[in-house]
Amino acid sequence: MSEPDPKAAGAVKDASMIKQKEMIAGHFSALSRAKESGKKVVYTFVPGNLTELLHAFDVLPVYPEINALQSGMRKKSGAYITEAERLGHSEDVCTYVKCDIGMLKAGNIGPTGEKLPEPDLLLLSYTGCFTFMKWFELLKREYHCPVAMLHVPYQGDGEFTPAMRDYVVDQLRTEVIPKLEQITGKKLDEAKLEEALARSSVAEDDLVWVLESAKNKPSPIDAYFGGVYYIGPIFTAFRGTDLAVDYYRTLRAEVQQRLDLGLGPLTPEGEMKNERYRLVVEGPPNWTSFNEFWKMFADEGAVVVASSYTKVGGMYDAGFRHDPTRPLETLAEYCAGCYTNLNLPSRISMLEKYVREYSADGLLINSVKSCNSFSAGQLMILREVEQRTGVPGGFIETDLVDPRYFSAANVKNRIESYLQMIEQKRRNAGARVSVQVPAAVAPKTRLAVLP
Amino acid sequence: MKSFLGIDLGSTTTKAVLLDDGGSVLGRGITNSRSNYHLAADIARDEANVDARFTLLDRALEAAGETGEEAVQFRKRLLYHFRKVQQLAQLASLRDKALVEARGGRLGHHGAPLEDRLARLFEDLETNWRKPRLGGAARSDFFRDQASGDFARMAEKLADRALPFDVLMSVFDKVIIQVENERIDLTFEGNIRRALVSCLENESPERRARYEAAVLSVADTPLDTVRSIGTGYGRQTLPFPKDSIRSEILCHGLGAHVMFPKTTTVLDIGGQDTKAIQVDGDGIVTSFQMNDRCAAGCGRYLGYIADEMNMGVHELGPLAMQSTRHVKINSTCTVFAGAELRDRLTMGQRREDILAGLHRAIILRAMALLARSGGVADEFTFTGGVANNPAAVQALRQLVEENYGSRTLNISPNSIFTGALGAALFALRASQEVANA
Ligand code: SF4
């Protein structure tokens, strides 16, 4: 769920960053002109988004989660959330929702300073998060526009059966497509959809290549803090477009170049010179203090080599590609395969695989207060992955966009403690010498002393 | 002699532990953290150095075969006189500053009478200076606490209409901060000779010579701190290089392991945070959980409750132990602590019952962290200021038993030094690493 301001990603600006920034600016500018240009606008969610279908109808998508995280990065979310709470939304409601409601009440000005158009349709792809339904119920009350509901069954048993797929395809046929036809006044252009899907799969190949480049040592990318930039275009308005194909080509070439030169990832402070810890991170990042949070890792030489968050908009590294020969089926499978629609055993297997394949030193969970889809079961996940892989787990708590839930001192303390714990374990594993501890200190014990 | 220093810069107190190169504790020192972490670290270190010299003196006496009652008594008296010399030096500084304050500044208009009154007050304090408390190293009465109690008592006696109690106390409040923030020589080397003189006053020349020789040889032994490691809440502000800073979680784990080698689970409830730590057989942390940004249920919370009840924080536990009725309290929110308390008092609940409920609520929060960190395994070591509170310990024992079955619960009288001890051991290890490299 990302499309943050590429400015934040380090002092050096790569061509891909500039490109992404232009793409975003172009999109928001098109949105601000939607009324004049006669384009229809659909609000929808990142997980299980049907962007290719929207492009086939030539409508413009708006992703409220992205607006919320953008507000978080631009330090506006605090005031928006307070406004929503003043309107009666409880402290426990997902802060993306409250941030979005607050922004709406403040005039619905988007991240580029332009006003966002009202939706012609709310396309509710329901992939595991109940909050999505409540969120659009609220928006429906504000905008009085139709809602198209796509119910994607949760992969409770760890698989997406043909019957489940047919159930989703059926809804696409009878609910989603008709409603899109209704608001646009045109029939679905199947050829256009297939072309978009074909482009998606090209970009997806490049994205997977980029994410997997982190298997190298040192990793040329940070697959969490940097990763949220890399997933930006493909998780949002650009999947299925030439722009996205082009962006991922450029990005891949840049990463290839870093690899050739043996460079580490870019961080807010420039290039990371000394990779000391390789981590897998589970859970979304904090957006309100994104750079400060990133720096806490970068300062210690910790690079994230794989993350679950960069899979919320699709699990391409697990092999999924959009398939233009089965347009509706492929969309159904895509929706079902988003990370938060997976059951806990599948999440555990995936993280275990990451730890092994990316030679990680640990699994760190960032538990965000807002998100039930991520946070439920996280401690169980942590213990299980620890047990299976033998690498230590760590646990920190923040929030997505509520600045009140980011205590820098506390988070930093925990990250440092966690990394030092990894370091100690590493050293202890290599310990050889041991000395007798005097009785006054520790009766009858031997203490390992490090070489 | 080589020594290794661990400093734990806590939010309320700063602790220092010195180890010798065999890993034995040479000395411990503690002071209140003030707002000046640097100074607090220096003072705690000096205190640990003093304590270390006394340990060396013990060793020297023992080596010289001086183990009889006579030597024990001498050692006791020497410490007493040393503390007295130290504290009178601080008191003298307090007096000088108070007189300067009375002469100039805000209170200048009181003129000579104020100066007079203060002079009398200090004279009395000096002659009646209470026996410095020599309780274990974990004494919680710092110079400030003792001086403020004595000063207030005297001020009450000497106050009158023209110079009310408040005016006298305002002088104290102003200058105690200055005294706390100045570097007075409180070292062993700097003060032991004076202590020795008064201590040996009535001794035979032969004994005097013997003890003097032992003490002065200890004073002259160089105590060379080869490596220091800092930890704790304020560790980032220590003037140590980055590789000399360790997280307090690691230090607590290691410190608890050294104190009780069979430790598997550690619970630390400090002023600002609560930590649940699991360690392996070498004292290396394998998993930990700590409270999030909210300090509800930490030691500070008890501080607020004590203020609200107009009691010392150390009195809360004993009072709660007298509870006879179960009161259930769910909120340990620091912000609402006062309101919660007043509500319950107006409902007619008894103070001891409310307090017992509050202690239980704190421990319940800790239990959640323990569960998240992996549970409570044998043995279980409880550290931090709250470990000195009998009501908290009782609630912990009970809840651990209910949830995990019987566990050996370790609490060290030196538990407040756990983090500093771990840090000192890291210092020792680090220097051994260098030596072995
Ligand atoms: S609860 Fe989580 S998945 Fe649901 S809307 Fe909020 S952030 Fe998204």
PDB file of N, CA and C in Angstrom, chain A residues 10 80 110 124 129 140 171 201 204 208 237 250 279 321 324 378 439 443 446:
ATOM      1  N   GLY A  10      16.410   8.945   0.354  1.00  0.00           N
ATOM      2  CA  GLY A  10      17.850   9.108   0.272  1.00  0.00           C
ATOM      3  C   GLY A  10      18.256  10.308  -0.528  1.00  0.00           C
ATOM      4  N   TYR A  80      -6.044  15.066  11.176  1.00  0.00           N
ATOM      5  CA  TYR A  80      -7.190  14.392  10.544  1.00  0.00           C
ATOM      6  C   TYR A  80      -7.819  13.382  11.502  1.00  0.00           C
ATOM      7  N   GLY A 110      -5.687  16.158  -1.865  1.00  0.00           N
ATOM      8  CA  GLY A 110      -4.776  15.027  -2.009  1.00  0.00           C
ATOM      9  C   GLY A 110      -3.334  15.404  -1.731  1.00  0.00           C
ATOM     10  N   LEU A 124     -15.597  -2.140  -3.595  1.00  0.00           N
ATOM     11  CA  LEU A 124     -15.151  -2.701  -2.319  1.00  0.00           C
ATOM     12  C   LEU A 124     -14.653  -4.124  -2.529  1.00  0.00           C
ATOM     13  N   CYS A 129     -10.107  -8.085   5.351  1.00  0.00           N
ATOM     14  CA  CYS A 129     -10.228  -7.053   6.374  1.00  0.00           C
ATOM     15  C   CYS A 129     -11.656  -6.521   6.471  1.00  0.00           C
ATOM     16  N   LYS A 140     -19.943   5.830   1.745  1.00  0.00           N
ATOM     17  CA  LYS A 140     -21.220   5.797   1.026  1.00  0.00           C
ATOM     18  C   LYS A 140     -22.158   6.858   1.594  1.00  0.00           C
ATOM     19  N   GLN A 171     -19.016 -13.036  -9.227  1.00  0.00           N
ATOM     20  CA  GLN A 171     -19.302 -11.677  -8.724  1.00  0.00           C
ATOM     21  C   GLN A 171     -18.746 -10.613  -9.661  1.00  0.00           C
ATOM     22  N   SER A 201       1.967  -8.496 -16.220  1.00  0.00           N
ATOM     23  CA  SER A 201       2.852  -9.618 -15.938  1.00  0.00           C
ATOM     24  C   SER A 201       4.306  -9.301 -16.299  1.00  0.00           C
ATOM     25  N   GLU A 204       5.530  -7.325 -13.390  1.00  0.00           N
ATOM     26  CA  GLU A 204       5.630  -8.207 -12.217  1.00  0.00           C
ATOM     27  C   GLU A 204       6.930  -9.006 -12.241  1.00  0.00           C
ATOM     28  N   VAL A 208       9.674  -8.791  -9.189  1.00  0.00           N
ATOM     29  CA  VAL A 208      10.157  -9.977  -8.462  1.00  0.00           C
ATOM     30  C   VAL A 208      11.689 -10.032  -8.535  1.00  0.00           C
ATOM     31  N   ALA A 237      -2.322   2.667  -8.991  1.00  0.00           N
ATOM     32  CA  ALA A 237      -2.984   3.063 -10.231  1.00  0.00           C
ATOM     33  C   ALA A 237      -2.275   2.621 -11.508  1.00  0.00           C
ATOM     34  N   THR A 250      13.383   0.321 -15.669  1.00  0.00           N
ATOM     35  CA  THR A 250      14.397   1.272 -15.192  1.00  0.00           C
ATOM     36  C   THR A 250      14.920   0.862 -13.825  1.00  0.00           C
ATOM     37  N   LEU A 279      17.517  -8.674   8.013  1.00  0.00           N
ATOM     38  CA  LEU A 279      16.262  -8.958   8.717  1.00  0.00           C
ATOM     39  C   LEU A 279      15.116  -9.231   7.765  1.00  0.00           C
ATOM     40  N   ARG A 321       1.351 -14.610 -11.517  1.00  0.00           N
ATOM     41  CA  ARG A 321       1.411 -13.555 -12.538  1.00  0.00           C
ATOM     42  C   ARG A 321       0.006 -13.366 -13.096  1.00  0.00           C
ATOM     43  N   PRO A 324      -3.164 -13.028 -19.105  1.00  0.00           N
ATOM     44  CA  PRO A 324      -4.117 -12.410 -20.038  1.00  0.00           C
ATOM     45  C   PRO A 324      -5.034 -13.422 -20.729  1.00  0.00           C
ATOM     46  N   GLN A 378       0.242 -12.360  15.528  1.00  0.00           N
ATOM     47  CA  GLN A 378       1.656 -12.084  15.242  1.00  0.00           C
ATOM     48  C   GLN A 378       2.633 -12.745  16.222  1.00  0.00           C
ATOM     49  N   ALA A 439      33.094 -17.328  43.277  1.00  0.00           N
ATOM     50  CA  ALA A 439      31.924 -17.705  44.062  1.00  0.00           C
ATOM     51  C   ALA A 439      31.116 -16.502  44.522  1.00  0.00           C
ATOM     52  N   PRO A 443      27.880 -18.418  42.392  1.00  0.00           N
ATOM     53  CA  PRO A 443      28.307 -19.689  42.931  1.00  0.00           C
ATOM     54  C   PRO A 443      28.075 -20.830  41.948  1.00  0.00           C
ATOM     55  N   ARG A 446      29.741 -21.720  35.468  1.00  0.00           N
ATOM     56  CA  ARG A 446      30.806 -21.364  34.536  1.00  0.00           C
ATOM     57  C   ARG A 446      30.232 -20.364  33.556  1.00  0.00           C
TER      58      ARG A 446
END
